[in-house]
Amino acid sequence: MARLDGKVAIISGGARGMGECEARLFAAEGASVLIGDLLDDAGEVVAASIVAAGGRCVYRHLDVTSEEDWSAAVSAAVSAFGRLDILVNNAGIGSSSHRIEDEPEEAWDRTMDVNAKGVFLGTRAAIPAMLDVGGGSIINISSQLGIVAVPYNGSAYQSSKGAVRLFTKSAAIQYAGDGIRVNSVHPGPVVTEMTRASRADAERHEMMLARVPMGRYGEPEEVAYAVLYLASDESSFVTGSEVVVDGGWTAQ
Ligand code: NAD
């Protein structure tokens, strides 16, 4: 039996990067998956390739800052696959590296809207469908930078990821009695589009690597397996926890 047999999942930001990797892994483990993203062409390609490999997957346009889009995505998952068991709030954006006195208000707001409010809106939209089936698992993708700060990565990004960490615990204790588990995952630097520019900048790259005791970036699969564990019934006594997948960054 596969680890997610019979389960239905929504993954935000699943058109590329870690979200795409989780979508492929979930489908391979028996889940039916709805991918939501802004990148419609890429999302359609990922969904089609999962289906071609024998999985169950649909793509739907989803802006995580839109309450209407979330409501439509949950309805679409339930109408395509009959229920909703898992939500991965994975969509996120990086922020500029301004010092605080130079940070434009709009940049702060945009980062908080996508990374923090998007997680709230997704969670709020998914809960009724999960209550309908007696529970579920919500996994919120924070960051190692939701636990500790660095001077060169924007304060908006770090604040948004810190908000995700505590929102997760708040939701976990509110819904623990309803069978809905809520956990956060904290990747360290991972090889995706989000880190392409910093990996290409030799000085910045060295600065990042110097903070990772394992001395390298992670691969999307190394995070996806932690998300899979939290999504599956193997983690049935795990809620409100923060799973760190950071090569040791936060251990020092
Ligand atoms: P990525 O840029 O490759 O993928 C992010 C996806 O989110 C993209 O497909 C993008 O289109 C989508 N997205 C952005 N804004 C959206 C919106 N408003 N609505 C819907 N979708 C939207 O990045 P990634 O590295 O795969 O990041 C995935 C998550 O992991 C993010 O939350 C990120 O902050 C977090 N994270 C990344 C790293 C890293 O080093 N890559 C480290 C820690 C945490």
GROMACS .gro file of N, CA, C and O and ligand atoms in nm, residues 13 15-19 37-39 62-65 90-93 110 114 141-144 157 161 187-190 192-195, ligand 1:
model
  176
   13GLY      N    1   0.157   2.669  -0.520
   13GLY     CA    2   0.291   2.690  -0.575
   13GLY      C    3   0.351   2.561  -0.628
   13GLY      O    4   0.472   2.541  -0.620
   15ALA      N    5   0.373   2.453  -0.940
   15ALA     CA    6   0.413   2.451  -1.081
   15ALA      C    7   0.562   2.432  -1.100
   15ALA      O    8   0.608   2.401  -1.210
   16ARG      N    9   0.639   2.454  -0.993
   16ARG     CA   10   0.785   2.435  -1.005
   16ARG      C   11   0.843   2.417  -0.864
   16ARG      O   12   0.771   2.424  -0.763
   17GLY      N   13   0.973   2.396  -0.859
   17GLY     CA   14   1.044   2.396  -0.731
   17GLY      C   15   0.999   2.285  -0.638
   17GLY      O   16   0.966   2.174  -0.679
   18MET      N   17   0.999   2.317  -0.509
   18MET     CA   18   0.965   2.215  -0.409
   18MET      C   19   0.820   2.171  -0.422
   18MET      O   20   0.788   2.055  -0.398
   19GLY      N   21   0.730   2.263  -0.458
   19GLY     CA   22   0.589   2.227  -0.472
   19GLY      C   23   0.568   2.124  -0.581
   19GLY      O   24   0.493   2.028  -0.566
   37ASP      N   25  -0.129   2.751  -0.878
   37ASP     CA   26  -0.013   2.839  -0.897
   37ASP      C   27  -0.057   2.957  -0.984
   37ASP      O   28  -0.168   2.959  -1.039
   38LEU      N   29   0.034   3.053  -0.997
   38LEU     CA   30   0.014   3.163  -1.092
   38LEU      C   31   0.068   3.126  -1.229
   38LEU      O   32   0.031   3.186  -1.330
   39LEU      N   33   0.160   3.030  -1.233
   39LEU     CA   34   0.229   2.992  -1.357
   39LEU      C   35   0.147   2.885  -1.428
   39LEU      O   36   0.174   2.765  -1.415
   62LEU      N   37  -0.434   2.959  -0.916
   62LEU     CA   38  -0.458   2.997  -0.776
   62LEU      C   39  -0.361   3.107  -0.737
   62LEU      O   40  -0.239   3.088  -0.739
   63ASP      N   41  -0.416   3.222  -0.703
   63ASP     CA   42  -0.335   3.326  -0.638
   63ASP      C   43  -0.363   3.314  -0.489
   63ASP      O   44  -0.476   3.338  -0.445
   64VAL      N   45  -0.262   3.278  -0.413
   64VAL     CA   46  -0.286   3.249  -0.270
   64VAL      C   47  -0.331   3.370  -0.190
   64VAL      O   48  -0.374   3.356  -0.076
   65THR      N   49  -0.321   3.490  -0.250
   65THR     CA   50  -0.369   3.609  -0.178
   65THR      C   51  -0.518   3.633  -0.203
   65THR      O   52  -0.573   3.730  -0.151
   90ASN      N   53   0.257   2.590   0.022
   90ASN     CA   54   0.398   2.595  -0.020
   90ASN      C   55   0.434   2.723  -0.095
   90ASN      O   56   0.549   2.766  -0.093
   91ALA      N   57   0.336   2.786  -0.161
   91ALA     CA   58   0.367   2.904  -0.245
   91ALA      C   59   0.437   3.010  -0.160
   91ALA      O   60   0.400   3.034  -0.045
   92GLY      N   61   0.535   3.072  -0.218
   92GLY     CA   62   0.604   3.178  -0.145
   92GLY      C   63   0.692   3.258  -0.239
   92GLY      O   64   0.724   3.214  -0.350
   93ILE      N   65   0.729   3.377  -0.193
   93ILE     CA   66   0.820   3.462  -0.271
   93ILE      C   67   0.934   3.509  -0.181
   93ILE      O   68   0.916   3.521  -0.059
  110ARG      N   69   0.359   4.311   0.018
  110ARG     CA   70   0.348   4.203  -0.082
  110ARG      C   71   0.404   4.072  -0.023
  110ARG      O   72   0.343   3.966  -0.037
  114VAL      N   73   0.165   3.735   0.039
  114VAL     CA   74   0.182   3.603  -0.024
  114VAL      C   75   0.223   3.500   0.081
  114VAL      O   76   0.161   3.394   0.094
  141ILE      N   77   0.483   2.564   0.464
  141ILE     CA   78   0.626   2.573   0.436
  141ILE      C   79   0.677   2.709   0.484
  141ILE      O   80   0.648   2.813   0.425
  142SER      N   81   0.752   2.704   0.593
  142SER     CA   82   0.818   2.823   0.646
  142SER      C   83   0.960   2.823   0.591
  142SER      O   84   0.981   2.809   0.469
  143SER      N   85   1.059   2.832   0.675
  143SER     CA   86   1.199   2.843   0.633
  143SER      C   87   1.286   2.832   0.757
  143SER      O   88   1.236   2.855   0.869
  144GLN      N   89   1.414   2.804   0.738
  144GLN     CA   90   1.505   2.818   0.853
  144GLN      C   91   1.502   2.964   0.898
  144GLN      O   92   1.525   2.994   1.016
  157TYR      N   93   1.083   3.895   0.451
  157TYR     CA   94   1.078   3.750   0.428
  157TYR      C   95   1.086   3.676   0.562
  157TYR      O   96   1.008   3.586   0.590
  161LYS      N   97   0.794   3.439   0.739
  161LYS     CA   98   0.815   3.297   0.769
  161LYS      C   99   0.803   3.271   0.919
  161LYS      O  100   0.761   3.163   0.961
  187PRO      N  101   1.273   2.449   0.550
  187PRO     CA  102   1.390   2.415   0.468
  187PRO      C  103   1.501   2.517   0.488
  187PRO      O  104   1.475   2.636   0.512
  188GLY      N  105   1.624   2.471   0.476
  188GLY     CA  106   1.738   2.561   0.459
  188GLY      C  107   1.748   2.595   0.312
  188GLY      O  108   1.653   2.576   0.237
  189PRO      N  109   1.864   2.644   0.267
  189PRO     CA  110   1.875   2.678   0.124
  189PRO      C  111   1.862   2.554   0.035
  189PRO      O  112   1.925   2.452   0.060
  190VAL      N  113   1.777   2.565  -0.065
  190VAL     CA  114   1.745   2.452  -0.152
  190VAL      C  115   1.764   2.496  -0.297
  190VAL      O  116   1.739   2.612  -0.332
  192THR      N  117   1.644   2.565  -0.609
  192THR     CA  118   1.521   2.592  -0.686
  192THR      C  119   1.541   2.727  -0.756
  192THR      O  120   1.641   2.795  -0.736
  193GLU      N  121   1.439   2.765  -0.831
  193GLU     CA  122   1.443   2.895  -0.899
  193GLU      C  123   1.460   3.010  -0.798
  193GLU      O  124   1.528   3.109  -0.825
  194MET      N  125   1.400   2.993  -0.680
  194MET     CA  126   1.406   3.101  -0.580
  194MET      C  127   1.550   3.136  -0.542
  194MET      O  128   1.579   3.251  -0.510
  195THR      N  129   1.638   3.040  -0.545
  195THR     CA  130   1.777   3.065  -0.502
  195THR      C  131   1.873   3.075  -0.621
  195THR      O  132   1.994   3.081  -0.602
  253NAD     P1  133   1.002   2.864  -0.637
  253NAD     O1  134   1.012   3.008  -0.664
  253NAD     O2  135   1.074   2.769  -0.725
  253NAD     O3  136   0.849   2.818  -0.630
  253NAD     C1  137   0.751   2.894  -0.567
  253NAD     C2  138   0.621   2.875  -0.641
  253NAD     O4  139   0.520   2.956  -0.575
  253NAD     C3  140   0.629   2.922  -0.787
  253NAD     O5  141   0.573   2.825  -0.873
  253NAD     C4  142   0.546   3.050  -0.785
  253NAD     O6  143   0.483   3.079  -0.909
  253NAD     C5  144   0.445   3.020  -0.675
  253NAD     N1  145   0.382   3.142  -0.625
  253NAD     C6  146   0.441   3.259  -0.593
  253NAD     N2  147   0.348   3.349  -0.557
  253NAD     C7  148   0.228   3.288  -0.567
  253NAD     C8  149   0.095   3.329  -0.543
  253NAD     N3  150   0.064   3.454  -0.506
  253NAD     N4  151  -0.005   3.238  -0.561
  253NAD     C9  152   0.025   3.111  -0.601
  253NAD     N5  153   0.149   3.067  -0.627
  253NAD    C10  154   0.249   3.156  -0.610
  253NAD     O7  155   1.051   2.849  -0.486
  253NAD     P2  156   1.076   2.723  -0.389
  253NAD     O8  157   1.217   2.733  -0.347
  253NAD     O9  158   1.025   2.596  -0.448
  253NAD    O10  159   0.988   2.768  -0.263
  253NAD    C11  160   0.880   2.695  -0.212
  253NAD    C12  161   0.857   2.740  -0.069
  253NAD    O11  162   0.972   2.707   0.011
  253NAD    C13  163   0.837   2.890  -0.053
  253NAD    O12  164   0.739   2.917   0.045
  253NAD    C14  165   0.974   2.938  -0.004
  253NAD    O13  166   0.966   3.059   0.067
  253NAD    C15  167   1.015   2.822   0.082
  253NAD     N6  168   1.159   2.811   0.107
  253NAD    C16  169   1.246   2.805   0.003
  253NAD    C17  170   1.382   2.791   0.031
  253NAD    C18  171   1.485   2.779  -0.078
  253NAD    O14  172   1.604   2.788  -0.048
  253NAD     N7  173   1.447   2.755  -0.204
  253NAD    C19  174   1.426   2.784   0.164
  253NAD    C20  175   1.333   2.792   0.266
  253NAD    C21  176   1.199   2.804   0.237
   0.00000   0.00000   0.00000
